[in-house]
């Protein structure tokens, strides 16, 4: 077998294993063997750039090249569905269909309504050629590059599978609950805005400019609509069964109904059972099964006459509003929270519900004693959605405060943000406590034997005023403090002492500069090498660092401009915390790429793209995204994009291969 043939064979096998693993959940080989095959394919592809294929299984990991989304016209418009909310409306639909078909027998295909964003996939000769979002229904964004990273979407269908030469299949891109929760946890840690529900998260992810971000976030997809000239048969249900055999993920919850009663049974069953699904659903979709009957029923301007959605009732309950408290979070964001008479909702008793922000509150126009409606919808936390009846005259109106409820500072609102913030970072107790809690957390200084509760009690007793004071604590103070025994006090003190060894990059993360998460801290630490150099860096110097934009740079400069922060950092330094990168890291650094702007392009054999980025920074250079006359050289792997190549040649910019680059920086 030639290497070219081997490539084709490996691709086919890997596509099959991907399908077995991700769609069927029935892997037939072990992870190690899979990885080995993948590596073999990667090696072969590197040797044969002429065989490059965007649908190769090696492309699932995405890339960090900037995506541009072209707008494309849909071949067939992507309509939406009319919504119904109760049995009567479902029965009206059933009757309309029956009348429209002049009493002929018909079947209804019942399906789950997946709560994500719709996608249209185009296949030619079994290959995925294009993936487009719904957009406005007439035209959408070409997100093919990102969709290729979704493992349940086949890139290449097995040969001889009996599918038409050309077809379109539509479905829903979703973020499973587990991925959603993981993502929000990460975002919370990095102090980034959380996604309200998996739908928003899926949509934000699919529109990401960086397809490796998409690959990491674990999106999923269910397909529910096949279109094209030569699709297998007249039955929608049967066509979807065929699509499943070709390798698409089609929900097994699909069911044919022969009567209105069958439909009601289906709705009733899934209204509760859907809570056990790995992805969010918000209703049921009912479709006339025969395509001929669908055609004869036709469409209205907005939606087909042959299908409707039945939306599940988001569970609501009525209760009485007693008070609104304004919580101050560790970032200073103020969240209004309603305290209510306890009420049962989706199986749990709730007493508190979020009011989100000042705008939402103003819209609800709340008064003490109002009868309000709370709902648990796609969001995790119950929310107040409205009033159940008009406010009693004379009730006390609840206003959003202008001053911080914890420290009295005047609240501020950043441009473009919905939340109000307390700006008093060094004087507002919840903010300080938040900072201490962050400081001791595992990924920061890892003083976990202390824990947030004990830290809070030390703070309340005045033993510490900020995180730096932890390093002044003595055993005799703590033994008296909250009845802790000797063993736990010793543990606490020794883990505080131990934290002095925590490397500089984590100290930098721990001091809690707004927007400087774990990753930014690492890049900054490596680039500047010490707190001293970082603290005197200008915005311009800071934005030289990969991944550091104006927002983070501004925040770093602002942090060190404040004498209170400088004195906090000085104290930490005096107590012996690591204020520079280790000797080892120091020695590895060089100035070999000083003042050089390097563009990375193509696929590499020896190191990953991220490793090359880190190397460029380590040697004093700057990695930039696009080629300009200022580019010093291009670090090029295999398959460098033709437009980049042309531009480089036009500007006379040097193209360097990875071997020469490694030689240059002395990492060979
Ligand atoms: S069929 C012409 N089936 O709901 C019919 N749609 O409100 C096309 N959706 O835009 C849609 N699950 O994003 C269909 N099983 C399902 C669905 C489904 C979710 C979404 C889809 C569509 C919206 C319609």
XYZ file of C-alpha atoms and ligand atoms in Angstrom:
692
model
C 0.000 0.000 0.000
C 1.378 3.430 -0.867
C 1.518 6.117 1.817
C -1.227 7.973 0.011
C -3.470 4.928 0.179
C -2.548 4.476 3.810
C -3.696 8.039 4.508
C -7.067 7.331 2.958
C -7.414 4.082 4.847
C -6.508 5.644 8.175
C -8.905 8.531 7.627
C -11.721 6.141 6.914
C -10.978 4.033 9.975
C -10.667 7.066 12.234
C -13.947 8.480 10.957
C -15.564 5.167 11.848
C -14.020 5.071 15.328
C -15.068 8.653 15.935
C -18.635 7.704 15.052
C -18.571 4.617 17.266
C -17.233 6.636 20.155
C -19.137 9.928 19.942
C -22.422 9.005 18.272
C -22.974 5.402 19.276
C -21.112 5.667 22.585
C -19.718 2.236 21.737
C -16.001 2.455 21.058
C -14.483 -0.622 19.463
C -10.852 0.284 20.128
C -9.005 1.707 23.117
C -7.968 5.352 23.485
C -4.306 4.494 23.110
C -4.778 2.700 19.815
C -6.950 5.546 18.604
C -4.266 8.074 19.512
C -1.623 5.974 17.810
C -3.611 5.804 14.593
C -4.182 9.540 14.775
C -0.471 10.201 15.200
C 0.354 7.911 12.331
C -2.082 9.818 10.149
C -0.659 13.141 11.280
C 2.838 12.005 10.347
C 1.757 10.767 6.959
C -0.171 13.938 6.236
C 2.876 15.983 7.085
C 4.882 14.036 4.543
C 2.161 14.487 1.930
C 0.982 18.083 1.974
C -0.575 17.489 -1.435
C -3.122 15.243 0.311
C -4.327 17.981 2.696
C -8.045 17.696 3.418
C -10.031 19.978 5.717
C -12.262 16.983 6.512
C -9.432 14.771 7.737
C -9.992 13.488 11.311
C -6.775 15.295 12.216
C -8.591 18.597 11.713
C -11.001 18.044 14.625
C -8.799 19.983 17.001
C -9.455 23.269 15.270
C -6.963 26.036 14.858
C -6.322 29.386 16.394
C -6.200 31.134 13.076
C -8.725 33.871 12.976
C -12.000 32.820 11.470
C -13.809 35.190 9.222
C -17.465 34.347 8.839
C -18.669 34.885 5.313
C -22.390 35.443 4.925
C -24.016 32.867 2.684
C -27.450 32.661 1.200
C -29.461 29.588 2.225
C -30.338 27.337 -0.677
C -33.726 26.819 0.948
C -34.899 29.326 3.560
C -34.626 28.213 7.184
C -38.112 28.731 8.555
C -39.084 28.659 12.162
C -42.021 26.888 13.732
C -45.266 28.214 15.125
C -45.406 27.694 18.892
C -48.209 26.141 20.912
C -48.472 26.007 24.678
C -51.365 23.704 25.538
C -53.326 20.636 24.509
C -56.053 22.683 22.863
C -53.589 24.316 20.496
C -52.061 20.929 19.687
C -55.505 19.547 18.972
C -56.263 22.583 16.748
C -53.101 21.834 14.769
C -54.095 18.187 14.402
C -57.503 19.216 13.127
C -56.037 21.746 10.673
C -53.750 19.052 9.253
C -56.610 16.596 8.963
C -58.794 19.188 7.211
C -55.926 20.229 4.942
C -55.438 16.614 3.904
C -59.179 16.238 3.339
C -59.542 13.465 5.825
C -56.770 11.250 4.378
C -54.915 9.177 7.010
C -51.641 10.674 8.246
C -48.955 10.101 10.827
C -47.236 12.679 12.999
C -43.576 12.355 13.835
C -42.998 13.493 17.428
C -39.540 14.784 18.337
C -37.795 16.649 21.075
C -37.257 20.340 20.553
C -33.578 20.833 21.266
C -32.670 24.147 22.799
C -29.535 25.242 21.008
C -29.011 26.961 17.709
C -29.950 25.593 14.339
C -27.381 24.676 11.769
C -27.554 23.686 8.138
C -24.956 21.186 6.943
C -24.208 20.529 3.290
C -22.696 17.302 2.059
C -21.349 16.576 -1.391
C -20.169 13.064 -2.286
C -20.315 12.229 1.412
C -18.073 15.115 2.481
C -19.083 17.965 4.715
C -18.599 21.027 2.530
C -20.387 23.802 4.364
C -22.060 24.566 7.687
C -24.206 27.671 7.994
C -26.048 29.193 10.957
C -29.708 30.117 10.608
C -28.976 33.840 10.619
C -32.134 35.659 9.564
C -33.493 32.539 7.838
C -32.521 33.779 4.376
C -28.797 34.075 4.962
C -26.479 32.943 7.719
C -22.814 32.770 8.754
C -20.493 30.212 7.259
C -19.165 28.479 10.391
C -17.770 25.371 8.672
C -14.362 25.666 10.318
C -15.881 25.662 13.787
C -18.441 22.965 13.048
C -15.661 20.621 11.926
C -14.559 20.413 15.561
C -17.913 18.998 16.726
C -17.229 15.329 16.992
C -20.754 14.069 16.497
C -20.907 15.753 13.094
C -19.419 13.433 10.466
C -16.837 15.054 8.214
C -16.825 12.175 5.785
C -19.554 9.560 5.446
C -18.480 5.960 4.838
C -18.234 5.080 1.167
C -21.126 3.285 -0.490
C -23.497 4.344 2.296
C -26.426 4.918 -0.075
C -26.749 8.650 0.626
C -27.524 11.098 -2.194
C -24.671 12.729 -4.042
C -25.732 16.082 -2.616
C -27.958 16.854 0.356
C -28.573 19.242 3.200
C -29.237 18.147 6.746
C -30.352 20.480 9.502
C -30.161 20.153 13.198
C -29.299 21.805 16.432
C -25.897 22.573 17.894
C -25.961 22.210 21.664
C -23.738 22.479 24.660
C -24.358 19.506 26.993
C -25.047 20.376 30.626
C -21.748 18.916 31.805
C -19.700 20.998 29.337
C -21.782 24.044 30.219
C -21.132 23.671 33.920
C -17.426 23.086 33.364
C -17.195 26.152 31.139
C -18.963 28.386 33.630
C -16.730 27.135 36.439
C -13.687 28.097 34.424
C -15.192 31.456 33.593
C -16.026 32.130 37.223
C -12.432 31.430 38.134
C -11.194 33.831 35.504
C -13.777 36.387 36.614
C -15.385 36.315 33.197
C -19.086 36.851 32.655
C -20.991 33.565 33.010
C -23.273 32.194 30.294
C -26.893 32.242 31.440
C -27.789 28.922 29.810
C -26.371 26.266 27.480
C -28.024 27.870 24.451
C -26.167 31.153 24.908
C -22.986 29.242 25.580
C -23.396 27.142 22.417
C -24.148 30.171 20.330
C -21.240 32.192 21.740
C -18.953 29.241 21.143
C -20.046 28.542 17.579
C -19.434 32.169 16.661
C -15.978 32.093 18.230
C -13.220 33.378 15.998
C -10.941 30.687 17.274
C -11.867 27.140 16.306
C -9.603 25.544 18.902
C -11.759 27.243 21.565
C -14.749 25.550 19.942
C -12.946 22.201 19.981
C -12.218 22.511 23.711
C -15.739 23.377 24.748
C -17.334 20.053 23.798
C -20.307 21.035 21.656
C -22.731 18.398 20.466
C -25.307 18.221 17.666
C -28.579 16.431 16.907
C -29.891 16.341 13.351
C -33.608 16.463 12.610
C -34.366 17.483 9.038
C -33.118 16.081 5.724
C -33.493 18.071 2.520
C -32.432 17.528 -1.072
C -33.472 16.234 -4.456
C -32.826 12.536 -4.022
C -33.492 11.771 -0.411
C -34.397 8.154 0.363
C -38.154 8.032 0.812
C -41.456 9.742 1.525
C -41.330 9.334 5.299
C -39.534 11.943 7.408
C -39.075 9.409 10.203
C -37.684 6.806 7.794
C -35.337 9.373 6.263
C -33.960 10.260 9.660
C -33.435 6.558 10.378
C -31.440 6.384 7.134
C -29.436 9.470 8.156
C -28.643 7.746 11.438
C -27.243 4.797 9.481
C -25.080 7.144 7.399
C -23.438 8.311 10.611
C -25.480 11.265 11.875
C -26.566 11.657 15.469
C -30.336 11.418 15.345
C -32.248 11.359 18.626
C -33.835 8.004 19.540
C -36.652 9.915 21.146
C -38.326 10.278 17.718
C -41.652 8.490 17.562
C -44.513 8.120 15.094
C -47.984 8.954 16.395
C -51.199 7.649 14.847
C -53.565 9.673 16.978
C -53.908 12.802 19.062
C -53.756 10.596 22.161
C -50.355 9.225 21.076
C -49.131 12.825 20.851
C -50.433 13.712 24.317
C -48.752 10.601 25.739
C -45.487 11.591 24.104
C -45.704 15.128 25.512
C -46.532 13.889 28.977
C -43.713 11.358 29.003
C -41.028 13.800 27.869
C -42.212 16.671 30.034
C -40.605 14.879 32.969
C -38.164 12.500 31.260
C -36.347 15.361 29.492
C -34.826 16.327 32.821
C -32.625 13.229 32.553
C -31.224 14.154 29.140
C -27.637 15.353 28.760
C -28.759 18.398 26.766
C -31.386 21.122 27.148
C -34.779 20.785 25.461
C -37.600 23.296 25.570
C -40.459 21.459 23.939
C -41.693 18.949 21.422
C -41.808 19.287 17.644
C -44.682 17.685 15.743
C -44.233 17.042 12.010
C -46.527 15.469 9.444
C -44.492 12.418 8.471
C -45.215 12.083 4.748
C -43.199 14.479 2.594
C -45.924 14.404 -0.072
C -48.463 15.440 2.556
C -46.060 18.120 3.804
C -45.861 19.547 0.298
C -49.602 19.528 -0.105
C -50.059 21.401 3.182
C -47.397 23.969 2.232
C -46.180 26.952 4.197
C -47.230 30.311 5.460
C -44.762 33.177 5.082
C -43.061 32.340 8.348
C -43.503 28.655 9.055
C -44.633 25.358 7.580
C -48.285 24.304 7.979
C -47.137 20.731 8.483
C -45.245 21.248 11.716
C -45.533 23.012 15.068
C -43.596 23.282 18.264
C -45.205 22.573 21.618
C -43.298 24.468 24.280
C -42.936 23.016 27.739
C -44.206 25.265 30.444
C -41.198 26.657 32.303
C -42.184 25.836 35.840
C -43.624 28.877 37.531
C -44.888 29.562 40.999
C -46.585 32.454 42.721
C -45.348 33.852 46.012
C -45.000 37.072 47.984
C -41.990 39.391 47.740
C -40.751 40.383 51.189
C -37.522 42.204 50.534
C -34.780 42.726 48.007
C -31.188 42.413 49.199
C -28.299 43.742 47.196
C -25.371 41.353 47.307
C -21.869 42.576 46.762
C -19.805 39.974 44.938
C -16.077 39.531 45.128
C -15.619 41.587 41.968
C -17.810 44.329 43.425
C -20.753 43.524 41.139
C -24.096 44.205 42.826
C -26.763 41.530 42.375
C -30.318 42.212 43.507
C -31.835 39.106 45.096
C -35.506 38.751 45.983
C -36.364 37.254 49.372
C -39.780 35.646 49.109
C -42.187 33.466 51.044
C -40.961 29.886 50.444
C -42.603 28.137 47.504
C -42.235 24.742 45.712
C -40.680 24.973 42.257
C -39.400 22.071 40.098
C -39.187 19.833 43.117
C -37.273 22.182 45.397
C -38.288 24.811 47.875
C -37.144 28.273 46.850
C -37.034 31.429 48.966
C -34.690 33.495 46.884
C -34.648 34.453 43.219
C -32.405 36.652 41.170
C -33.463 39.995 39.775
C -30.317 40.205 37.622
C -29.614 43.947 37.527
C -30.988 47.462 37.815
C -32.641 47.392 34.370
C -34.535 44.191 35.047
C -35.638 45.550 38.430
C -36.857 48.810 36.963
C -38.901 46.933 34.400
C -40.567 44.768 37.053
C -41.443 47.822 39.183
C -41.386 45.897 42.449
C -42.930 46.799 45.799
C -42.771 45.071 49.175
C -45.690 42.615 49.435
C -46.123 42.207 45.673
C -47.472 38.851 44.510
C -44.774 37.774 42.104
C -44.173 34.912 39.677
C -40.925 32.992 39.832
C -39.717 30.673 37.152
C -37.047 28.059 36.624
C -36.490 28.128 32.915
C -33.362 27.321 30.954
C -31.425 29.086 33.660
C -30.245 27.350 36.772
C -31.182 30.005 39.321
C -34.869 30.859 39.692
C -35.787 34.310 38.500
C -38.634 36.718 39.075
C -40.555 37.037 35.814
C -43.400 39.340 36.724
C -46.246 40.193 38.999
C -49.200 37.882 39.529
C -51.505 40.821 40.272
C -51.239 44.611 40.474
C -49.421 46.209 43.408
C -51.564 47.157 46.415
C -51.795 50.952 46.635
C -49.463 52.425 49.243
C -46.891 49.605 49.059
C -43.255 50.503 49.473
C -41.405 50.770 46.166
C -38.013 48.990 45.968
C -35.284 50.985 44.278
C -31.822 50.027 43.144
C -29.293 51.693 45.456
C -26.852 54.355 44.344
C -24.424 53.565 47.174
C -22.722 50.272 47.998
C -24.846 48.497 50.654
C -21.667 47.188 52.311
C -19.391 50.231 52.432
C -21.366 53.228 51.204
C -19.143 53.999 48.190
C -20.877 55.450 45.163
C -21.651 52.632 42.726
C -20.399 52.841 39.173
C -21.513 51.289 35.925
C -18.895 50.430 33.292
C -19.759 51.235 29.721
C -21.562 48.390 28.000
C -22.125 46.416 31.221
C -25.474 45.719 32.811
C -24.152 45.454 36.357
C -23.343 48.184 38.857
C -20.065 47.863 40.749
C -18.644 48.976 44.060
C -15.253 50.437 43.160
C -13.836 50.336 46.695
C -11.511 47.379 46.166
C -9.383 47.897 49.239
C -12.019 49.140 51.675
C -15.260 47.249 51.065
C -15.525 44.134 53.295
C -17.129 41.723 50.769
C -14.571 42.758 48.152
C -11.673 42.276 50.560
C -13.066 38.940 51.689
C -13.517 37.951 48.070
C -9.921 38.866 47.424
C -8.710 36.860 50.408
C -10.800 33.886 49.342
C -9.318 34.082 45.866
C -5.809 34.501 47.275
C -5.972 31.295 49.305
C -7.738 29.233 46.599
C -6.148 26.129 45.154
C -5.038 27.595 41.861
C -3.657 30.674 43.564
C -1.669 30.298 46.836
C -3.309 26.977 47.716
C -3.732 27.657 51.444
C -6.603 25.265 51.575
C -6.271 24.136 55.179
C -7.446 27.648 55.993
C -10.589 27.664 53.857
C -12.978 30.549 53.189
C -15.006 30.230 56.422
C -12.041 30.385 58.788
C -10.490 33.184 56.720
C -13.740 35.090 57.084
C -13.799 34.603 60.832
C -10.186 35.881 61.136
C -11.200 38.888 59.079
C -14.276 39.573 61.212
C -12.214 39.325 64.381
C -9.758 41.835 63.007
C -6.844 39.379 62.909
C -6.328 40.083 59.223
C -7.257 43.109 57.147
C -6.048 41.784 53.833
C -4.426 38.655 52.400
C -0.911 39.857 53.232
C -1.778 39.823 56.950
C -2.050 36.025 56.774
C 1.737 35.937 56.907
C 1.764 37.734 60.276
C -0.486 35.253 62.074
C 0.834 33.515 65.192
C -0.317 30.285 66.837
C -1.352 31.970 70.107
C -3.683 34.377 68.276
C -5.352 31.589 66.341
C -5.819 29.254 69.268
C -7.900 31.898 70.961
C -9.578 32.987 67.771
C -12.315 30.493 67.001
C -11.774 27.504 69.216
C -9.533 25.780 66.666
C -7.428 23.038 68.158
C -3.677 22.906 68.095
C -3.465 20.443 65.223
C -5.588 22.485 62.856
C -3.824 25.725 63.810
C -0.492 24.084 63.084
C -1.824 22.867 59.747
C -3.012 26.320 58.846
C 0.246 27.975 59.788
C 2.348 25.453 57.966
C 0.317 25.719 54.774
C 0.636 29.524 54.963
C 4.392 29.069 55.348
C 4.460 26.527 52.523
C 2.717 28.978 50.204
C 5.829 31.146 50.197
C 7.228 28.630 47.701
C 4.336 29.049 45.255
C 5.817 30.177 41.917
C 5.629 33.794 40.837
C 3.005 33.237 38.118
C 0.547 31.985 40.731
C 1.389 34.823 43.123
C 0.564 37.155 40.267
C -2.755 35.389 39.750
C -3.406 35.419 43.508
C -3.103 39.172 44.007
C -6.336 39.525 42.055
C -5.710 42.118 39.370
C -9.028 42.488 37.608
C -9.143 40.469 34.339
C -5.795 38.788 35.048
C -6.799 35.129 35.150
C -4.545 32.123 35.418
C -3.506 32.159 31.784
C -2.820 35.882 31.550
C -0.812 35.692 34.790
C 1.326 32.936 33.341
C 2.032 34.863 30.144
C 2.803 38.064 32.030
C 5.074 36.291 34.503
C 7.046 34.642 31.732
C 7.327 37.766 29.673
C 8.316 40.230 32.376
C 10.069 37.819 34.706
C 9.426 39.777 37.900
C 6.856 41.836 39.767
C 9.196 44.763 39.622
C 9.402 44.796 35.837
C 5.697 44.116 35.476
C 4.730 46.917 37.851
C 6.557 49.497 35.756
C 5.343 48.224 32.364
C 3.360 50.574 30.149
C 0.159 49.620 28.322
C 2.148 49.471 25.141
C 4.663 47.025 26.557
C 1.923 44.927 28.105
C 0.029 44.493 24.848
C 3.199 43.035 23.319
C 2.452 39.902 25.314
C 0.449 37.249 23.569
C -3.153 37.226 24.719
C -2.914 40.579 26.507
C -5.196 43.198 25.012
C -6.065 46.738 26.003
C -8.480 45.699 28.763
C -6.022 43.541 30.695
C -3.163 45.961 30.040
C -5.233 48.887 31.340
C -6.210 46.921 34.399
C -2.577 46.007 35.217
C -1.427 49.597 34.850
C -4.356 50.824 36.948
C -3.584 48.278 39.656
C 0.020 49.351 40.077
C -0.867 53.027 39.864
C -2.731 52.664 43.166
C -0.420 53.107 46.157
C -2.588 50.767 48.278
C -1.956 47.927 45.834
C 1.737 48.691 45.649
C 2.001 48.603 49.402
C 0.078 45.291 49.503
C 2.526 43.775 47.001
C 5.497 45.199 48.936
C 4.239 43.513 52.101
C 3.941 40.175 50.303
C 7.441 40.591 48.990
C 8.766 41.394 52.485
C 7.107 38.247 53.840
C 9.108 36.199 51.343
C 6.670 35.340 48.529
C 8.087 34.613 45.079
C 8.263 37.869 43.185
C 10.130 36.608 40.160
C 10.301 33.576 37.934
C 12.559 30.750 39.044
C 16.263 30.646 38.315
C 15.624 27.841 35.865
C 13.014 29.784 33.915
C 15.272 32.825 34.065
C 18.157 30.976 32.512
C 16.011 29.656 29.702
C 15.080 33.204 28.666
C 17.025 35.122 26.055
C 16.956 38.233 23.917
C 17.471 36.373 20.684
C 14.164 37.596 19.270
C 14.245 41.042 20.825
C 12.055 43.483 18.874
C 11.101 40.794 16.374
C 7.494 40.386 15.263
C 6.819 36.828 14.194
C 3.798 35.435 12.356
C 3.081 31.730 12.830
C 1.429 29.909 9.947
C 0.761 26.323 8.933
C 1.000 22.965 10.668
C 4.084 21.961 12.652
C 5.882 18.717 13.287
C 8.142 19.332 16.282
C 6.059 21.522 18.603
C 2.501 22.764 18.851
C 1.588 26.251 17.783
C 1.160 27.265 21.443
C 4.615 25.994 22.268
C 6.053 28.081 19.453
C 4.169 31.113 20.724
C 5.623 30.579 24.188
C 9.114 30.170 22.692
C 8.841 33.439 20.797
C 7.874 35.232 23.989
C 10.519 33.507 26.036
C 13.171 34.807 23.689
C 11.902 38.348 23.805
C 9.915 38.352 20.542
C 6.302 39.102 19.813
C 3.850 36.794 18.086
C 1.480 38.706 15.820
C -1.571 37.485 13.940
C -1.258 39.004 10.512
C 1.479 39.823 8.060
C 2.451 43.449 7.560
C 5.554 45.347 6.523
C 6.541 45.295 10.210
C 6.685 41.494 10.341
C 10.268 40.309 10.939
C 9.739 36.783 9.629
C 7.178 34.042 9.270
C 7.565 30.808 11.145
C 6.015 28.476 8.582
C 4.952 24.857 8.928
C 3.267 22.688 6.332
C 0.251 23.973 4.443
C 0.850 27.648 4.990
C -2.201 29.462 3.602
C -1.759 30.591 -0.037
C -2.927 34.154 0.660
C -0.373 34.502 3.466
C 2.350 33.122 1.231
C 1.504 35.593 -1.503
C 1.456 38.515 0.913
C 4.802 37.520 2.419
C 6.379 37.257 -0.988
C 4.979 40.595 -2.025
C 6.398 42.296 1.069
C 9.663 40.378 0.802
C 9.338 38.876 4.269
C 11.523 35.955 5.231
C 9.838 32.580 5.620
C 11.544 30.366 8.150
C 10.899 26.652 8.666
C 10.699 25.135 12.108
C 14.190 23.595 12.076
C 15.820 26.937 11.302
C 13.695 28.637 13.904
C 14.669 26.147 16.608
C 18.298 26.639 15.631
C 17.874 30.406 15.879
C 16.459 30.315 19.399
C 18.818 27.553 20.484
C 16.110 25.034 21.334
C 17.212 22.423 18.849
S -37.656 21.282 12.478
C -39.344 23.705 9.031
N -37.103 19.843 14.592
O -36.635 25.000 16.718
C -39.007 22.996 10.259
N -36.621 22.168 14.680
O -38.759 27.131 16.233
C -37.617 23.238 10.682
N -35.568 22.901 16.778
O -35.251 26.806 14.070
C -37.288 22.930 12.075
N -35.506 20.911 17.713
O -33.655 25.571 15.675
C -37.083 21.080 14.051
N -36.626 18.412 16.366
C -36.602 19.645 15.819
C -36.090 20.753 16.515
C -36.125 22.026 15.911
C -35.204 22.199 17.849
C -35.400 24.366 16.633
C -34.780 24.810 15.340
C -35.814 25.703 14.695
C -36.661 26.096 15.860
C -38.047 26.366 15.367
